[in-house]
Amino acid sequence: MEDDVSDLAMKCRQVPLGEAVRALLLAACTAVTGCQVVDLGDGVSPSGRASATAISNSTYGGGPVVVSMLLPTDASMRTKAVDIADGARLALDDLGAGQLRINFHAVDPRTDDSVNVVRAAAASGTKLIIGPATNEEVVRIMAGAPVPRPPVLALVPNNSSGGVHIWPLYGDAVDSALEGVGVAIAAKQKNIVVVHEAGFSPENLIRLREGIRTKGGTTVGFVPYPPSGENLRASFASSAAVFSKANVIVLLGGGEAIGQVIDLFAAGEFGKSITTGIATSLLPKEIYKRPSAQGLMVAIPSTANVNVISGRFKARFGREPSYDAAIGYDAVAVAAGLVRSGGPDAITVNALTSAQGFRAATGLFRFQPDGRIDRRMIVHRIDNGSLEIIQEEGDGF
C-alpha cells in the first residue's frame, strides 16, 4: 500500500480535483480486496478511543509551505481535536512530498487565541489556516483578522457564519435535507413542507428554502414543533392547511421528539397528501428500527473512501479513523494537491473555489464563493431498519 501511495500521489496534475488525492483515495480503494465501509454515522463521533497525543503547539514536517492548524484545548472537543491532528499528520506523510509543514496551535475557544494566531500566520507567510473549531472563533477572526490573510478552512458545520475567504469543512442537516429534496423533485414531487424544531436557526431555514427553490421545488410552509415533544398534535393541527398543500415533508431534528413526530405522520393524522418523507443526518440510528421510519429518505456523508486511509491510520495511531480524522486528512490533502500541481503559491482563493471541487476521503465537496461548503452525500432509504442506497453522491457537481 505504501508503494501505491507514493506512485499515485505523483499523478497529481489537475488543480481543481487534486488528482493526487483522488488517485490515492479512489484507485487505491479499487485495488484493496474487500473494502468495508467504516461505520461513522453522521461523522461527528470518533470510533475507538482517542490517542494519547496531547494538543499543544508543535510543528510537523519540514517543507517550505506552511499550513497552520488551530485546534481547541476545550476538554469537550479534545477527542475531535486529536483525531483531526492525527488525520492531518497522516495526510502530510502520504501526500506532502517534502513540500508542506504543519504548525499546530492549541487555542482556547473562549479567548482571542485564534485571532492572534491568524494575524501572526498572515504576517509570517502561512499559506492556509485550518480551524478554528467553533463558530464563535470564526466570528472573532472575521472581525479581528480581516483580509488580507491566508484562506481559512474552519472545522465547523456549514452555516451562515462564514466570512470572506473563510469556509466550513463539515456539511450539516440542511445539506442532508437538500440531497433528499433533489431526489424527490426529480420524481416530480415538488411541493415541500418543512417540519423543524422550534429554535432551529432562521438563517439555515432560509438556506433550505433557497436550496429547494434552486432545485426546482416550492416550500409551501415551515411548521415548528416543541423539542420537548409536548402538545405535538396541537402544534400540527394548527398547520393542517399547510400540510394539505404538500406531497413531500422534510423532517429536521435529531432530539427526543423527532421519533414522535415521525410516528404521527406515519399514522396519517396529518398530511394525507404527503407521499415522500425526508429525514436528515441528524436522525438517531435507533429511529431507523421504528416501523414508522421505514421508507424515509436519509442522506449522509460518504465514508467509503475513508477505508483507503484506514489501514495506515490504524497502524500508526492504534485506532480506526473517525470522520473527524478524515476531515483533518482531507484539509491537508487539498493543500498538498494544490501545491504539487501548481507550486508553493498555488493555495489561492480561486483554486479553492473551483467549480469542479475536490474528491477525497470525505467524498465530493467544493468551496463556494459565498463562504459555504457544498458537500455531496449519499441518499438512502430506510428499509427494514437499515439504510439502502438509492442515489450515490455522483461524479461531480
CSV table of C-alpha atoms in Angstrom, one decimal:
chain,number,residue,atom,x,y,z
A,1,MET,CA,0.0,0.0,0.0
A,2,GLU,CA,2.8,2.4,0.7
A,3,ASP,CA,4.2,2.0,-2.8
A,4,ASP,CA,0.7,2.7,-4.1
A,5,VAL,CA,0.5,5.8,-2.1
A,6,SER,CA,3.9,7.1,-3.4
A,7,ASP,CA,3.1,6.2,-7.0
A,8,LEU,CA,-0.4,7.5,-7.0
A,9,ALA,CA,0.5,10.7,-5.3
A,10,MET,CA,2.9,11.5,-8.1
A,11,LYS,CA,0.0,11.6,-10.5
A,12,CYS,CA,-1.3,15.0,-9.2
A,13,ARG,CA,-1.7,17.3,-12.2
A,14,GLN,CA,-5.2,18.8,-12.2
A,15,VAL,CA,-5.5,21.5,-9.6
A,16,PRO,CA,-9.3,21.6,-9.1
A,17,LEU,CA,-9.8,17.9,-8.3
A,18,GLY,CA,-6.4,17.3,-6.7
A,19,GLU,CA,-5.6,14.1,-8.6
A,20,ALA,CA,-3.0,13.0,-6.1
A,21,VAL,CA,-5.8,12.8,-3.5
A,22,ARG,CA,-8.3,11.4,-6.0
A,23,ALA,CA,-6.0,8.7,-7.3
A,24,LEU,CA,-4.9,7.8,-3.8
A,25,LEU,CA,-8.4,7.6,-2.4
A,26,LEU,CA,-10.2,6.1,-5.3
A,27,ALA,CA,-7.8,4.0,-7.3
A,28,ALA,CA,-6.1,2.5,-4.2
A,29,CYS,CA,-9.5,1.5,-2.8
A,30,THR,CA,-10.3,-0.3,-6.0
A,31,ALA,CA,-7.1,-2.2,-5.6
A,32,VAL,CA,-7.8,-3.2,-2.0
A,33,THR,CA,-9.6,-6.5,-1.7
A,34,GLY,CA,-12.8,-6.4,0.4
A,35,CYS,CA,-13.1,-2.7,1.2
A,36,GLN,CA,-15.6,-2.3,4.1
A,37,VAL,CA,-17.4,0.9,4.9
A,38,VAL,CA,-16.4,2.3,8.2
A,39,ASP,CA,-19.5,2.9,10.4
A,40,LEU,CA,-19.1,6.6,11.1
A,41,GLY,CA,-22.7,7.6,11.3
A,42,ASP,CA,-23.2,11.3,10.8
A,43,GLY,CA,-19.4,11.9,11.0
A,44,VAL,CA,-19.3,13.6,14.4
A,45,SER,CA,-18.4,10.8,16.7
A,46,PRO,CA,-15.0,9.1,16.7
A,47,SER,CA,-14.8,5.4,16.5
A,48,GLY,CA,-12.4,3.8,19.0
A,49,ARG,CA,-10.6,5.6,21.7
A,50,ALA,CA,-8.6,8.8,21.2
A,51,SER,CA,-4.9,8.6,21.0
A,52,ALA,CA,-2.8,9.9,24.0
A,53,THR,CA,-1.4,12.7,21.9
A,54,ALA,CA,-1.8,16.0,23.6
A,55,ILE,CA,-2.9,19.1,21.7
A,56,SER,CA,-0.1,21.5,22.0
A,57,ASN,CA,1.9,24.0,20.0
A,58,SER,CA,4.1,21.9,17.7
A,59,THR,CA,5.4,21.6,14.2
A,60,TYR,CA,5.1,18.5,11.9
A,61,GLY,CA,7.1,18.2,8.6
A,62,GLY,CA,9.8,20.3,7.2
A,63,GLY,CA,8.6,21.7,3.9
A,64,PRO,CA,8.7,25.3,2.8
A,65,VAL,CA,4.9,25.7,2.5
A,66,VAL,CA,3.3,26.4,5.9
A,67,VAL,CA,-0.2,25.3,6.9
A,68,SER,CA,-1.4,26.4,10.4
A,69,MET,CA,-3.9,24.3,12.2
A,70,LEU,CA,-5.9,25.7,15.1
A,71,LEU,CA,-7.1,23.1,17.5
A,72,PRO,CA,-9.2,23.6,20.6
A,73,THR,CA,-7.9,23.0,24.1
A,74,ASP,CA,-11.5,22.7,25.4
A,75,ALA,CA,-11.9,19.3,27.1
A,76,SER,CA,-15.2,18.6,25.4
A,77,MET,CA,-13.5,18.8,22.0
A,78,ARG,CA,-10.3,17.1,22.9
A,79,THR,CA,-11.1,13.8,21.1
A,80,LYS,CA,-12.2,15.6,18.0
A,81,ALA,CA,-9.0,17.7,18.0
A,82,VAL,CA,-6.7,14.7,18.4
A,83,ASP,CA,-8.4,12.9,15.6
A,84,ILE,CA,-8.2,15.9,13.3
A,85,ALA,CA,-4.5,16.4,14.1
A,86,ASP,CA,-3.7,12.7,13.5
A,87,GLY,CA,-5.5,12.7,10.2
A,88,ALA,CA,-3.5,15.8,9.2
A,89,ARG,CA,-0.2,14.2,10.1
A,90,LEU,CA,-1.1,11.1,8.0
A,91,ALA,CA,-2.0,13.2,5.0
A,92,LEU,CA,1.3,15.1,5.2
A,93,ASP,CA,3.1,11.7,5.3
A,94,ASP,CA,1.1,10.4,2.3
A,95,LEU,CA,0.9,13.4,0.1
A,96,GLY,CA,3.2,16.2,1.4
A,97,ALA,CA,6.2,15.1,-0.7
A,98,GLY,CA,8.5,17.3,1.4
A,99,GLN,CA,6.6,20.4,0.4
A,100,LEU,CA,4.4,21.1,3.5
A,101,ARG,CA,4.9,21.9,7.1
A,102,ILE,CA,2.0,21.9,9.6
A,103,ASN,CA,2.2,24.3,12.6
A,104,PHE,CA,-0.2,23.1,15.2
A,105,HIS,CA,-1.6,25.7,17.6
A,106,ALA,CA,-3.5,24.9,20.7
A,107,VAL,CA,-6.2,27.6,21.1
A,108,ASP,CA,-8.7,28.4,23.8
A,109,PRO,CA,-12.1,28.8,22.1
A,110,ARG,CA,-13.2,31.3,24.8
A,111,THR,CA,-10.4,33.8,24.1
A,112,ASP,CA,-8.8,35.7,21.2
A,113,ASP,CA,-6.2,33.0,20.7
A,114,SER,CA,-7.4,32.2,17.2
A,115,VAL,CA,-7.4,35.8,16.1
A,116,ASN,CA,-3.8,36.2,17.4
A,117,VAL,CA,-2.6,33.1,15.6
A,118,VAL,CA,-4.2,34.1,12.3
A,119,ARG,CA,-2.7,37.5,12.5
A,120,ALA,CA,0.8,36.1,13.2
A,121,ALA,CA,0.3,33.4,10.5
A,122,ALA,CA,-0.6,36.1,7.9
A,123,ALA,CA,2.5,38.1,8.8
A,124,SER,CA,4.8,35.1,8.6
A,125,GLY,CA,3.7,33.9,5.1
A,126,THR,CA,1.5,31.0,6.1
A,127,LYS,CA,-0.5,29.8,3.0
A,128,LEU,CA,-3.5,28.1,4.6
A,129,ILE,CA,-5.3,28.2,8.0
A,130,ILE,CA,-7.2,25.0,9.1
A,131,GLY,CA,-9.5,25.8,12.0
A,132,PRO,CA,-10.8,27.0,14.4
A,133,ALA,CA,-13.4,24.6,15.6
A,134,THR,CA,-16.2,26.9,16.9
A,135,ASN,CA,-18.4,29.5,15.2
A,136,GLU,CA,-17.6,32.0,17.9
A,137,GLU,CA,-14.0,31.9,16.9
A,138,VAL,CA,-14.8,32.3,13.2
A,139,VAL,CA,-16.8,35.4,14.0
A,140,ARG,CA,-13.9,36.8,16.0
A,141,ILE,CA,-11.5,36.1,13.1
A,142,MET,CA,-13.8,37.9,10.7
A,143,ALA,CA,-13.8,41.0,13.0
A,144,GLY,CA,-10.2,40.9,14.3
A,145,ALA,CA,-8.2,39.4,11.4
A,146,PRO,CA,-9.8,40.6,8.2
A,147,VAL,CA,-8.3,40.1,4.7
A,148,PRO,CA,-5.6,40.1,3.6
A,149,ARG,CA,-4.8,36.9,5.4
A,150,PRO,CA,-4.5,33.2,4.3
A,151,PRO,CA,-7.7,31.4,3.3
A,152,VAL,CA,-9.4,29.7,6.3
A,153,LEU,CA,-10.9,26.2,6.3
A,154,ALA,CA,-12.8,26.2,9.6
A,155,LEU,CA,-13.6,23.0,11.5
A,156,VAL,CA,-17.3,23.8,11.8
A,157,PRO,CA,-20.5,22.7,10.1
A,158,ASN,CA,-22.0,24.6,7.1
A,159,ASN,CA,-23.7,27.7,8.3
A,160,SER,CA,-24.0,31.4,7.7
A,161,SER,CA,-21.2,32.5,10.0
A,162,GLY,CA,-18.5,32.0,7.2
A,163,GLY,CA,-17.0,35.2,6.0
A,164,VAL,CA,-14.7,36.5,3.3
A,165,HIS,CA,-12.2,33.7,2.4
A,166,ILE,CA,-13.5,31.5,5.3
A,167,TRP,CA,-15.2,28.2,4.6
A,168,PRO,CA,-16.5,25.4,6.8
A,169,LEU,CA,-15.3,21.9,6.3
A,170,TYR,CA,-18.4,19.9,7.6
A,171,GLY,CA,-21.8,19.5,6.0
A,172,ASP,CA,-24.9,19.9,8.1
A,173,ALA,CA,-28.6,18.9,8.3
A,174,VAL,CA,-29.6,21.4,5.6
A,175,ASP,CA,-27.1,19.9,3.2
A,176,SER,CA,-28.5,16.4,4.0
A,177,ALA,CA,-32.1,17.5,3.5
A,178,LEU,CA,-31.4,19.1,0.2
A,179,GLU,CA,-29.8,15.9,-1.2
A,180,GLY,CA,-33.1,14.1,-0.4
A,181,VAL,CA,-35.1,17.0,-1.8
A,182,GLY,CA,-33.2,16.7,-5.1
A,183,VAL,CA,-34.3,13.1,-5.4
A,184,ALA,CA,-37.9,14.0,-4.7
A,185,ILE,CA,-38.0,16.8,-7.1
A,186,ALA,CA,-36.5,14.6,-9.8
A,187,ALA,CA,-39.5,12.3,-9.2
A,188,LYS,CA,-41.9,15.3,-9.8
A,189,GLN,CA,-42.7,15.8,-6.2
A,190,LYS,CA,-42.1,19.5,-5.7
A,191,ASN,CA,-44.4,20.8,-3.0
A,192,ILE,CA,-42.4,20.6,0.2
A,193,VAL,CA,-43.3,21.3,3.8
A,194,VAL,CA,-40.5,21.7,6.4
A,195,VAL,CA,-41.2,20.5,9.9
A,196,HIS,CA,-38.5,21.7,12.3
A,197,GLU,CA,-37.7,22.0,16.0
A,198,ALA,CA,-38.7,25.4,17.4
A,199,GLY,CA,-35.5,27.4,17.7
A,200,PHE,CA,-33.9,26.0,14.6
A,201,SER,CA,-31.7,28.6,13.0
A,202,PRO,CA,-33.8,31.0,10.9
A,203,GLU,CA,-30.8,31.6,8.6
A,204,ASN,CA,-30.5,27.9,7.9
A,205,LEU,CA,-34.2,27.7,7.2
A,206,ILE,CA,-33.7,30.4,4.7
A,207,ARG,CA,-30.8,28.5,3.2
A,208,LEU,CA,-33.0,25.4,3.0
A,209,ARG,CA,-35.8,27.3,1.3
A,210,GLU,CA,-33.4,28.8,-1.2
A,211,GLY,CA,-31.9,25.4,-1.9
A,212,ILE,CA,-35.3,23.9,-2.5
A,213,ARG,CA,-36.1,26.8,-4.9
A,214,THR,CA,-32.8,26.3,-6.8
A,215,LYS,CA,-33.6,22.6,-7.3
A,216,GLY,CA,-37.0,23.5,-8.8
A,217,GLY,CA,-39.2,22.9,-5.8
A,218,THR,CA,-41.6,25.0,-3.7
A,219,THR,CA,-41.6,25.4,0.0
A,220,VAL,CA,-45.3,25.5,1.0
A,221,GLY,CA,-44.5,26.3,4.6
A,222,PHE,CA,-42.4,25.9,7.8
A,223,VAL,CA,-44.0,24.2,10.8
A,224,PRO,CA,-42.2,24.3,14.1
A,225,TYR,CA,-42.6,21.7,16.9
A,226,PRO,CA,-41.6,21.8,20.5
A,227,PRO,CA,-38.2,20.0,21.1
A,228,SER,CA,-39.8,18.5,24.3
A,229,GLY,CA,-42.4,16.7,22.2
A,230,GLU,CA,-45.2,18.1,24.3
A,231,ASN,CA,-48.5,19.0,22.5
A,232,LEU,CA,-47.3,17.8,19.1
A,233,ARG,CA,-50.8,17.2,17.9
A,234,ALA,CA,-51.9,20.7,18.8
A,235,SER,CA,-48.8,22.2,17.1
A,236,PHE,CA,-49.5,20.3,13.8
A,237,ALA,CA,-53.3,20.7,13.9
A,238,SER,CA,-53.0,24.4,13.5
A,239,SER,CA,-51.0,23.9,10.3
A,240,ALA,CA,-53.4,21.4,8.7
A,241,ALA,CA,-53.9,23.7,5.7
A,242,VAL,CA,-50.2,23.9,5.1
A,243,PHE,CA,-49.8,20.1,5.2
A,244,SER,CA,-52.6,19.7,2.7
A,245,LYS,CA,-50.6,21.5,0.0
A,246,ALA,CA,-47.5,19.3,0.3
A,247,ASN,CA,-46.5,16.0,-1.2
A,248,VAL,CA,-43.1,16.0,0.4
A,249,ILE,CA,-42.2,16.5,4.1
A,250,VAL,CA,-38.7,17.4,5.4
A,251,LEU,CA,-38.2,16.4,9.0
A,252,LEU,CA,-35.5,18.4,10.7
A,253,GLY,CA,-34.4,17.3,14.1
A,254,GLY,CA,-32.4,14.7,16.0
A,255,GLY,CA,-33.7,15.2,19.5
A,256,GLU,CA,-36.1,13.1,21.6
A,257,ALA,CA,-39.2,14.5,19.8
A,258,ILE,CA,-38.3,13.5,16.3
A,259,GLY,CA,-39.4,9.9,16.7
A,260,GLN,CA,-42.8,11.1,18.0
A,261,VAL,CA,-43.1,13.4,15.0
A,262,ILE,CA,-42.4,10.6,12.6
A,263,ASP,CA,-44.9,8.4,14.4
A,264,LEU,CA,-47.7,11.0,14.0
A,265,PHE,CA,-47.1,11.5,10.3
A,266,ALA,CA,-46.8,7.7,9.6
A,267,ALA,CA,-50.2,7.2,11.3
A,268,GLY,CA,-51.8,9.5,8.7
A,269,GLU,CA,-53.1,12.0,11.2
A,270,PHE,CA,-51.6,14.9,9.3
A,271,GLY,CA,-50.5,15.5,5.7
A,272,LYS,CA,-52.6,12.8,3.9
A,273,SER,CA,-51.3,14.2,0.6
A,274,ILE,CA,-47.7,13.6,1.6
A,275,THR,CA,-46.1,10.6,-0.1
A,276,THR,CA,-42.4,11.2,0.5
A,277,GLY,CA,-40.6,11.8,3.8
A,278,ILE,CA,-37.1,13.1,4.1
A,279,ALA,CA,-35.2,12.9,7.4
A,280,THR,CA,-31.6,14.2,7.8
A,281,SER,CA,-28.2,13.1,9.0
A,282,LEU,CA,-29.4,14.3,12.5
A,283,LEU,CA,-31.8,11.3,12.8
A,284,PRO,CA,-30.6,9.0,15.5
A,285,LYS,CA,-29.8,5.5,14.3
A,286,GLU,CA,-32.2,3.9,16.8
A,287,ILE,CA,-35.0,5.6,15.0
A,288,TYR,CA,-34.2,3.5,11.9
A,289,LYS,CA,-35.8,0.5,13.6
A,290,ARG,CA,-39.1,2.1,14.1
A,291,PRO,CA,-41.9,0.8,11.8
A,292,SER,CA,-42.9,4.5,11.2
A,293,ALA,CA,-39.5,5.3,9.9
A,294,GLN,CA,-39.5,2.7,7.1
A,295,GLY,CA,-39.4,4.4,3.7
A,296,LEU,CA,-37.9,7.7,4.9
A,297,MET,CA,-35.0,9.1,2.8
A,298,VAL,CA,-31.8,10.0,4.7
A,299,ALA,CA,-28.7,11.5,3.1
A,300,ILE,CA,-25.4,11.0,4.9
A,301,PRO,CA,-21.8,11.9,4.1
A,302,SER,CA,-19.8,9.3,2.1
A,303,THR,CA,-17.5,7.2,4.2
A,304,ALA,CA,-16.4,4.6,1.7
A,305,ASN,CA,-13.2,6.3,0.8
A,306,VAL,CA,-12.2,6.5,4.5
A,307,ASN,CA,-11.2,2.9,4.1
A,308,VAL,CA,-8.3,3.8,1.9
A,309,ILE,CA,-6.6,5.6,4.8
A,310,SER,CA,-8.0,3.2,7.5
A,311,GLY,CA,-5.2,0.6,7.5
A,312,ARG,CA,-2.4,3.2,7.6
A,313,PHE,CA,-4.2,5.3,10.2
A,314,LYS,CA,-4.8,2.3,12.5
A,315,ALA,CA,-1.2,1.1,12.1
A,316,ARG,CA,0.1,4.5,13.0
A,317,PHE,CA,-2.3,5.6,15.8
A,318,GLY,CA,-3.8,2.3,17.1
A,319,ARG,CA,-7.5,3.0,16.3
A,320,GLU,CA,-9.8,3.3,13.4
A,321,PRO,CA,-10.1,6.7,11.8
A,322,SER,CA,-13.2,8.8,12.7
A,323,TYR,CA,-14.9,11.1,10.3
A,324,ASP,CA,-13.1,13.9,12.1
A,325,ALA,CA,-9.8,12.3,11.3
A,326,ALA,CA,-10.8,12.1,7.7
A,327,ILE,CA,-11.7,15.8,7.8
A,328,GLY,CA,-8.2,16.6,9.0
A,329,TYR,CA,-6.7,14.3,6.3
A,330,ASP,CA,-8.7,16.0,3.6
A,331,ALA,CA,-7.9,19.5,4.6
A,332,VAL,CA,-4.2,18.9,4.3
A,333,ALA,CA,-4.7,16.7,1.2
A,334,VAL,CA,-6.3,19.7,-0.5
A,335,ALA,CA,-3.3,21.9,0.3
A,336,ALA,CA,-0.9,19.1,-0.8
A,337,GLY,CA,-2.7,18.6,-4.1
A,338,LEU,CA,-2.7,22.3,-5.0
A,339,VAL,CA,1.0,22.7,-4.1
A,340,ARG,CA,2.0,19.6,-6.1
A,341,SER,CA,0.1,20.8,-9.1
A,342,GLY,CA,0.9,24.5,-9.0
A,343,GLY,CA,3.9,25.1,-6.8
A,344,PRO,CA,4.3,26.9,-3.4
A,345,ASP,CA,1.9,29.7,-4.2
A,346,ALA,CA,-0.9,27.6,-5.6
A,347,ILE,CA,-3.2,27.7,-2.5
A,348,THR,CA,-5.3,30.6,-3.6
A,349,VAL,CA,-8.9,31.6,-3.3
A,350,ASN,CA,-9.5,30.9,-7.0
A,351,ALA,CA,-8.1,27.4,-6.7
A,352,LEU,CA,-10.0,26.6,-3.6
A,353,THR,CA,-13.3,27.8,-5.1
A,354,SER,CA,-13.0,25.9,-8.4
A,355,ALA,CA,-16.5,24.9,-9.5
A,356,GLN,CA,-15.2,21.3,-10.0
A,357,GLY,CA,-14.4,20.9,-6.4
A,358,PHE,CA,-12.4,18.1,-4.7
A,359,ARG,CA,-12.9,14.4,-4.1
A,360,ALA,CA,-11.1,12.9,-1.1
A,361,ALA,CA,-11.7,10.7,2.0
A,362,THR,CA,-14.9,12.5,3.0
A,363,GLY,CA,-16.3,12.4,-0.5
A,364,LEU,CA,-17.1,15.1,-3.0
A,365,PHE,CA,-17.1,18.7,-1.9
A,366,ARG,CA,-16.4,22.3,-3.1
A,367,PHE,CA,-16.0,25.6,-1.5
A,368,GLN,CA,-18.5,28.3,-2.6
A,369,PRO,CA,-17.5,31.9,-3.1
A,370,ASP,CA,-20.2,32.9,-0.6
A,371,GLY,CA,-18.3,31.2,2.3
A,372,ARG,CA,-20.1,27.9,2.4
A,373,ILE,CA,-19.1,24.3,1.6
A,374,ASP,CA,-21.1,22.3,-0.9
A,375,ARG,CA,-20.9,18.6,0.1
A,376,ARG,CA,-22.5,15.8,-1.9
A,377,MET,CA,-24.0,13.0,0.2
A,378,ILE,CA,-25.3,9.5,-0.5
A,379,VAL,CA,-29.1,9.3,-0.4
A,380,HIS,CA,-30.6,6.2,1.3
A,381,ARG,CA,-34.0,4.9,2.1
A,382,ILE,CA,-34.6,3.2,5.4
A,383,ASP,CA,-35.7,-0.3,4.7
A,384,ASN,CA,-36.2,-2.9,7.4
A,385,GLY,CA,-34.2,-0.9,9.9
A,386,SER,CA,-31.1,-0.4,7.6
A,387,LEU,CA,-30.0,2.2,5.0
A,388,GLU,CA,-30.4,1.1,1.4
A,389,ILE,CA,-28.6,3.3,-1.2
A,390,ILE,CA,-30.9,4.9,-3.7
A,391,GLN,CA,-28.5,7.6,-5.1
A,392,GLU,CA,-24.8,7.7,-5.0
A,393,GLU,CA,-23.0,11.1,-4.5
A,394,GLY,CA,-22.2,11.2,-8.2
A,395,ASP,CA,-19.1,12.1,-10.2
A,396,GLY,CA,-19.3,15.9,-9.9
A,397,PHE,CA,-21.5,18.9,-9.3
